[in-house]
Amino acid sequence: MPNLQWVRIGECSCTIVQYENENWNKLFNGKEFFEHDLTTNIKINLYKDSVLSRLIYNGFENEETNYLKSVLNLEDIFIDVGANVGLFSIIASNIVGPKGKVICFEPSPTTFLRLDENIKLNNYLKKCKIICTFSIL
């Protein structure tokens, strides 16, 4: 949960979170998702109904992604369990290259489809051997 901060404007109290929600919603231009550049050569779709998407937009997991970039090498194998929309999978795919492998698992069917969209958005189906799976329990 975000730490709520209250701002008093005259007789009206409103939260910074409410202001951030309005700005967040404007990014979508009436759509359910928008394409966001993580780096100059990595894109990710961010979804209006996803708290994780908002966190990614605000630089979520920067330390973890920097660590991933420092330890992964060309032709490595990376396994992403609970891949969600694919933040780490697409970063890893960019690093390991066409002879590397990224194996990602996502059990939620809706989130799996978003993971698949992000893999396709970056053309990593051709670049890497990515195995995605979900469970219908």
Short mmCIF file of N, CA and C in Angstrom, two decimals, residues 46-121:
data_model
loop_
_atom_site.label_atom_id
_atom_site.label_comp_id
_atom_site.label_asym_id
_atom_site.label_seq_id
_atom_site.Cartn_x
_atom_site.Cartn_y
_atom_site.Cartn_z
N LEU A 46 1.89 -1.64 -20.38
CA LEU A 46 1.43 -1.39 -19.02
C LEU A 46 -0.09 -1.29 -19.04
N TYR A 47 -0.72 -1.90 -18.05
CA TYR A 47 -2.17 -2.05 -18.05
C TYR A 47 -2.82 -1.20 -16.96
N LYS A 48 -3.92 -0.59 -17.34
CA LYS A 48 -4.65 0.33 -16.47
C LYS A 48 -5.10 -0.34 -15.16
N ASP A 49 -5.48 -1.60 -15.23
CA ASP A 49 -6.01 -2.29 -14.05
C ASP A 49 -4.93 -2.98 -13.21
N SER A 50 -3.66 -2.73 -13.51
CA SER A 50 -2.58 -3.43 -12.84
C SER A 50 -1.75 -2.52 -11.93
N VAL A 51 -1.72 -2.86 -10.66
CA VAL A 51 -0.89 -2.12 -9.71
C VAL A 51 0.58 -2.29 -10.09
N LEU A 52 0.96 -3.49 -10.52
CA LEU A 52 2.34 -3.74 -10.93
C LEU A 52 2.75 -2.85 -12.10
N SER A 53 1.84 -2.64 -13.04
CA SER A 53 2.15 -1.76 -14.18
C SER A 53 2.49 -0.35 -13.71
N ARG A 54 1.75 0.14 -12.76
CA ARG A 54 2.01 1.48 -12.23
C ARG A 54 3.38 1.51 -11.55
N LEU A 55 3.70 0.46 -10.81
CA LEU A 55 5.00 0.37 -10.15
C LEU A 55 6.14 0.32 -11.17
N ILE A 56 5.96 -0.46 -12.23
CA ILE A 56 6.98 -0.54 -13.28
C ILE A 56 7.18 0.83 -13.91
N TYR A 57 6.11 1.54 -14.17
CA TYR A 57 6.20 2.88 -14.76
C TYR A 57 7.01 3.82 -13.87
N ASN A 58 6.89 3.64 -12.57
CA ASN A 58 7.60 4.50 -11.62
C ASN A 58 8.98 3.98 -11.22
N GLY A 59 9.51 2.99 -11.98
CA GLY A 59 10.87 2.51 -11.72
C GLY A 59 10.97 1.34 -10.77
N PHE A 60 9.90 0.59 -10.63
CA PHE A 60 9.85 -0.57 -9.75
C PHE A 60 10.97 -1.56 -10.07
N GLU A 61 11.58 -2.09 -9.04
CA GLU A 61 12.59 -3.15 -9.15
C GLU A 61 13.87 -2.70 -9.87
N ASN A 62 14.22 -1.43 -9.81
CA ASN A 62 15.45 -0.96 -10.46
C ASN A 62 16.68 -1.67 -9.93
N GLU A 63 16.78 -1.84 -8.62
CA GLU A 63 17.94 -2.54 -8.06
C GLU A 63 18.00 -3.99 -8.55
N GLU A 64 16.85 -4.64 -8.60
CA GLU A 64 16.81 -6.03 -9.04
C GLU A 64 17.15 -6.16 -10.52
N THR A 65 16.62 -5.25 -11.35
CA THR A 65 16.94 -5.32 -12.78
C THR A 65 18.42 -5.00 -13.03
N ASN A 66 18.97 -4.08 -12.26
CA ASN A 66 20.40 -3.79 -12.39
C ASN A 66 21.24 -5.00 -11.98
N TYR A 67 20.81 -5.69 -10.92
CA TYR A 67 21.50 -6.91 -10.51
C TYR A 67 21.43 -7.96 -11.61
N LEU A 68 20.25 -8.14 -12.17
CA LEU A 68 20.05 -9.10 -13.25
C LEU A 68 20.99 -8.79 -14.42
N LYS A 69 21.10 -7.54 -14.77
CA LYS A 69 21.99 -7.12 -15.86
C LYS A 69 23.45 -7.39 -15.53
N SER A 70 23.79 -7.36 -14.25
CA SER A 70 25.20 -7.55 -13.86
C SER A 70 25.60 -9.02 -13.79
N VAL A 71 24.64 -9.93 -13.61
CA VAL A 71 25.00 -11.35 -13.47
C VAL A 71 24.67 -12.21 -14.70
N LEU A 72 23.72 -11.80 -15.51
CA LEU A 72 23.37 -12.59 -16.69
C LEU A 72 24.33 -12.29 -17.83
N ASN A 73 24.61 -13.34 -18.62
CA ASN A 73 25.51 -13.20 -19.76
C ASN A 73 24.89 -13.78 -21.01
N LEU A 74 25.49 -13.48 -22.13
CA LEU A 74 25.09 -14.05 -23.41
C LEU A 74 25.08 -15.57 -23.29
N GLU A 75 24.05 -16.19 -23.83
CA GLU A 75 23.87 -17.65 -23.88
C GLU A 75 23.51 -18.28 -22.53
N ASP A 76 23.23 -17.49 -21.50
CA ASP A 76 22.79 -18.03 -20.21
C ASP A 76 21.37 -18.56 -20.30
N ILE A 77 20.96 -19.27 -19.26
CA ILE A 77 19.58 -19.73 -19.10
C ILE A 77 19.01 -18.99 -17.90
N PHE A 78 17.81 -18.42 -18.08
CA PHE A 78 17.15 -17.67 -17.01
C PHE A 78 15.77 -18.26 -16.82
N ILE A 79 15.40 -18.54 -15.57
CA ILE A 79 14.08 -19.09 -15.25
C ILE A 79 13.34 -18.06 -14.40
N ASP A 80 12.15 -17.68 -14.87
CA ASP A 80 11.33 -16.68 -14.20
C ASP A 80 10.03 -17.34 -13.75
N VAL A 81 9.95 -17.70 -12.47
CA VAL A 81 8.77 -18.36 -11.92
C VAL A 81 7.86 -17.30 -11.33
N GLY A 82 6.64 -17.25 -11.82
CA GLY A 82 5.72 -16.16 -11.44
C GLY A 82 6.10 -14.93 -12.22
N ALA A 83 6.20 -15.09 -13.53
CA ALA A 83 6.74 -14.06 -14.42
C ALA A 83 5.86 -12.81 -14.52
N ASN A 84 4.61 -12.93 -14.12
CA ASN A 84 3.68 -11.81 -14.23
C ASN A 84 3.66 -11.31 -15.68
N VAL A 85 3.79 -10.01 -15.93
CA VAL A 85 3.71 -9.48 -17.29
C VAL A 85 5.05 -9.57 -18.02
N GLY A 86 6.09 -10.10 -17.35
CA GLY A 86 7.34 -10.39 -18.04
C GLY A 86 8.47 -9.39 -17.87
N LEU A 87 8.41 -8.54 -16.87
CA LEU A 87 9.46 -7.54 -16.69
C LEU A 87 10.85 -8.18 -16.72
N PHE A 88 11.09 -9.17 -15.86
CA PHE A 88 12.41 -9.79 -15.80
C PHE A 88 12.67 -10.68 -17.01
N SER A 89 11.64 -11.33 -17.52
CA SER A 89 11.81 -12.21 -18.68
C SER A 89 12.27 -11.44 -19.92
N ILE A 90 11.68 -10.28 -20.17
CA ILE A 90 12.07 -9.55 -21.37
C ILE A 90 13.45 -8.89 -21.20
N ILE A 91 13.78 -8.48 -19.99
CA ILE A 91 15.12 -7.94 -19.75
C ILE A 91 16.15 -9.06 -19.93
N ALA A 92 15.85 -10.24 -19.36
CA ALA A 92 16.76 -11.38 -19.50
C ALA A 92 16.90 -11.80 -20.97
N SER A 93 15.80 -11.80 -21.70
CA SER A 93 15.84 -12.18 -23.11
C SER A 93 16.77 -11.29 -23.91
N ASN A 94 16.75 -10.03 -23.57
CA ASN A 94 17.61 -9.07 -24.26
C ASN A 94 19.09 -9.36 -23.97
N ILE A 95 19.38 -9.85 -22.78
CA ILE A 95 20.77 -10.11 -22.38
C ILE A 95 21.29 -11.44 -22.91
N VAL A 96 20.51 -12.52 -22.78
CA VAL A 96 21.02 -13.86 -23.11
C VAL A 96 21.14 -14.11 -24.61
N GLY A 97 20.43 -13.36 -25.42
CA GLY A 97 20.58 -13.46 -26.87
C GLY A 97 19.98 -14.71 -27.47
N PRO A 98 20.18 -14.91 -28.77
CA PRO A 98 19.51 -15.99 -29.50
C PRO A 98 19.94 -17.40 -29.10
N LYS A 99 21.10 -17.57 -28.51
CA LYS A 99 21.53 -18.90 -28.07
C LYS A 99 21.22 -19.15 -26.60
N GLY A 100 20.73 -18.15 -25.91
CA GLY A 100 20.32 -18.30 -24.52
C GLY A 100 18.89 -18.77 -24.44
N LYS A 101 18.43 -19.04 -23.23
CA LYS A 101 17.04 -19.46 -23.03
C LYS A 101 16.45 -18.67 -21.88
N VAL A 102 15.20 -18.32 -22.04
CA VAL A 102 14.42 -17.74 -20.95
C VAL A 102 13.19 -18.63 -20.82
N ILE A 103 13.04 -19.16 -19.63
CA ILE A 103 11.90 -20.03 -19.35
C ILE A 103 11.06 -19.30 -18.31
N CYS A 104 9.83 -18.98 -18.68
CA CYS A 104 8.99 -18.23 -17.74
C CYS A 104 7.68 -18.96 -17.52
N PHE A 105 7.24 -18.93 -16.27
CA PHE A 105 6.01 -19.57 -15.85
C PHE A 105 5.09 -18.52 -15.25
N GLU A 106 3.85 -18.53 -15.68
CA GLU A 106 2.85 -17.63 -15.12
C GLU A 106 1.54 -18.40 -14.99
N PRO A 107 1.04 -18.62 -13.76
CA PRO A 107 -0.15 -19.44 -13.57
C PRO A 107 -1.48 -18.75 -13.85
N SER A 108 -1.54 -17.43 -13.85
CA SER A 108 -2.81 -16.73 -14.08
C SER A 108 -3.06 -16.58 -15.58
N PRO A 109 -4.18 -17.11 -16.09
CA PRO A 109 -4.44 -17.04 -17.54
C PRO A 109 -4.44 -15.60 -18.09
N THR A 110 -5.05 -14.66 -17.39
CA THR A 110 -5.07 -13.27 -17.88
C THR A 110 -3.67 -12.68 -17.91
N THR A 111 -2.93 -12.88 -16.83
CA THR A 111 -1.57 -12.35 -16.76
C THR A 111 -0.67 -13.06 -17.75
N PHE A 112 -0.89 -14.36 -17.96
CA PHE A 112 -0.14 -15.10 -18.96
C PHE A 112 -0.29 -14.48 -20.35
N LEU A 113 -1.52 -14.10 -20.70
CA LEU A 113 -1.75 -13.47 -22.00
C LEU A 113 -0.98 -12.15 -22.12
N ARG A 114 -0.89 -11.40 -21.03
CA ARG A 114 -0.14 -10.15 -21.03
C ARG A 114 1.36 -10.41 -21.14
N LEU A 115 1.83 -11.46 -20.48
CA LEU A 115 3.22 -11.88 -20.61
C LEU A 115 3.52 -12.22 -22.06
N ASP A 116 2.65 -12.98 -22.67
CA ASP A 116 2.80 -13.36 -24.08
C ASP A 116 2.82 -12.13 -24.98
N GLU A 117 1.96 -11.16 -24.72
CA GLU A 117 1.94 -9.92 -25.50
C GLU A 117 3.27 -9.17 -25.40
N ASN A 118 3.84 -9.12 -24.20
CA ASN A 118 5.10 -8.41 -24.00
C ASN A 118 6.27 -9.12 -24.66
N ILE A 119 6.23 -10.45 -24.68
CA ILE A 119 7.27 -11.20 -25.38
C ILE A 119 7.18 -10.92 -26.88
N LYS A 120 5.97 -10.93 -27.41
CA LYS A 120 5.78 -10.65 -28.84
C LYS A 120 6.11 -9.20 -29.18
N LEU A 121 5.78 -8.28 -28.29
CA LEU A 121 6.07 -6.86 -28.51
C LEU A 121 7.56 -6.63 -28.76
#
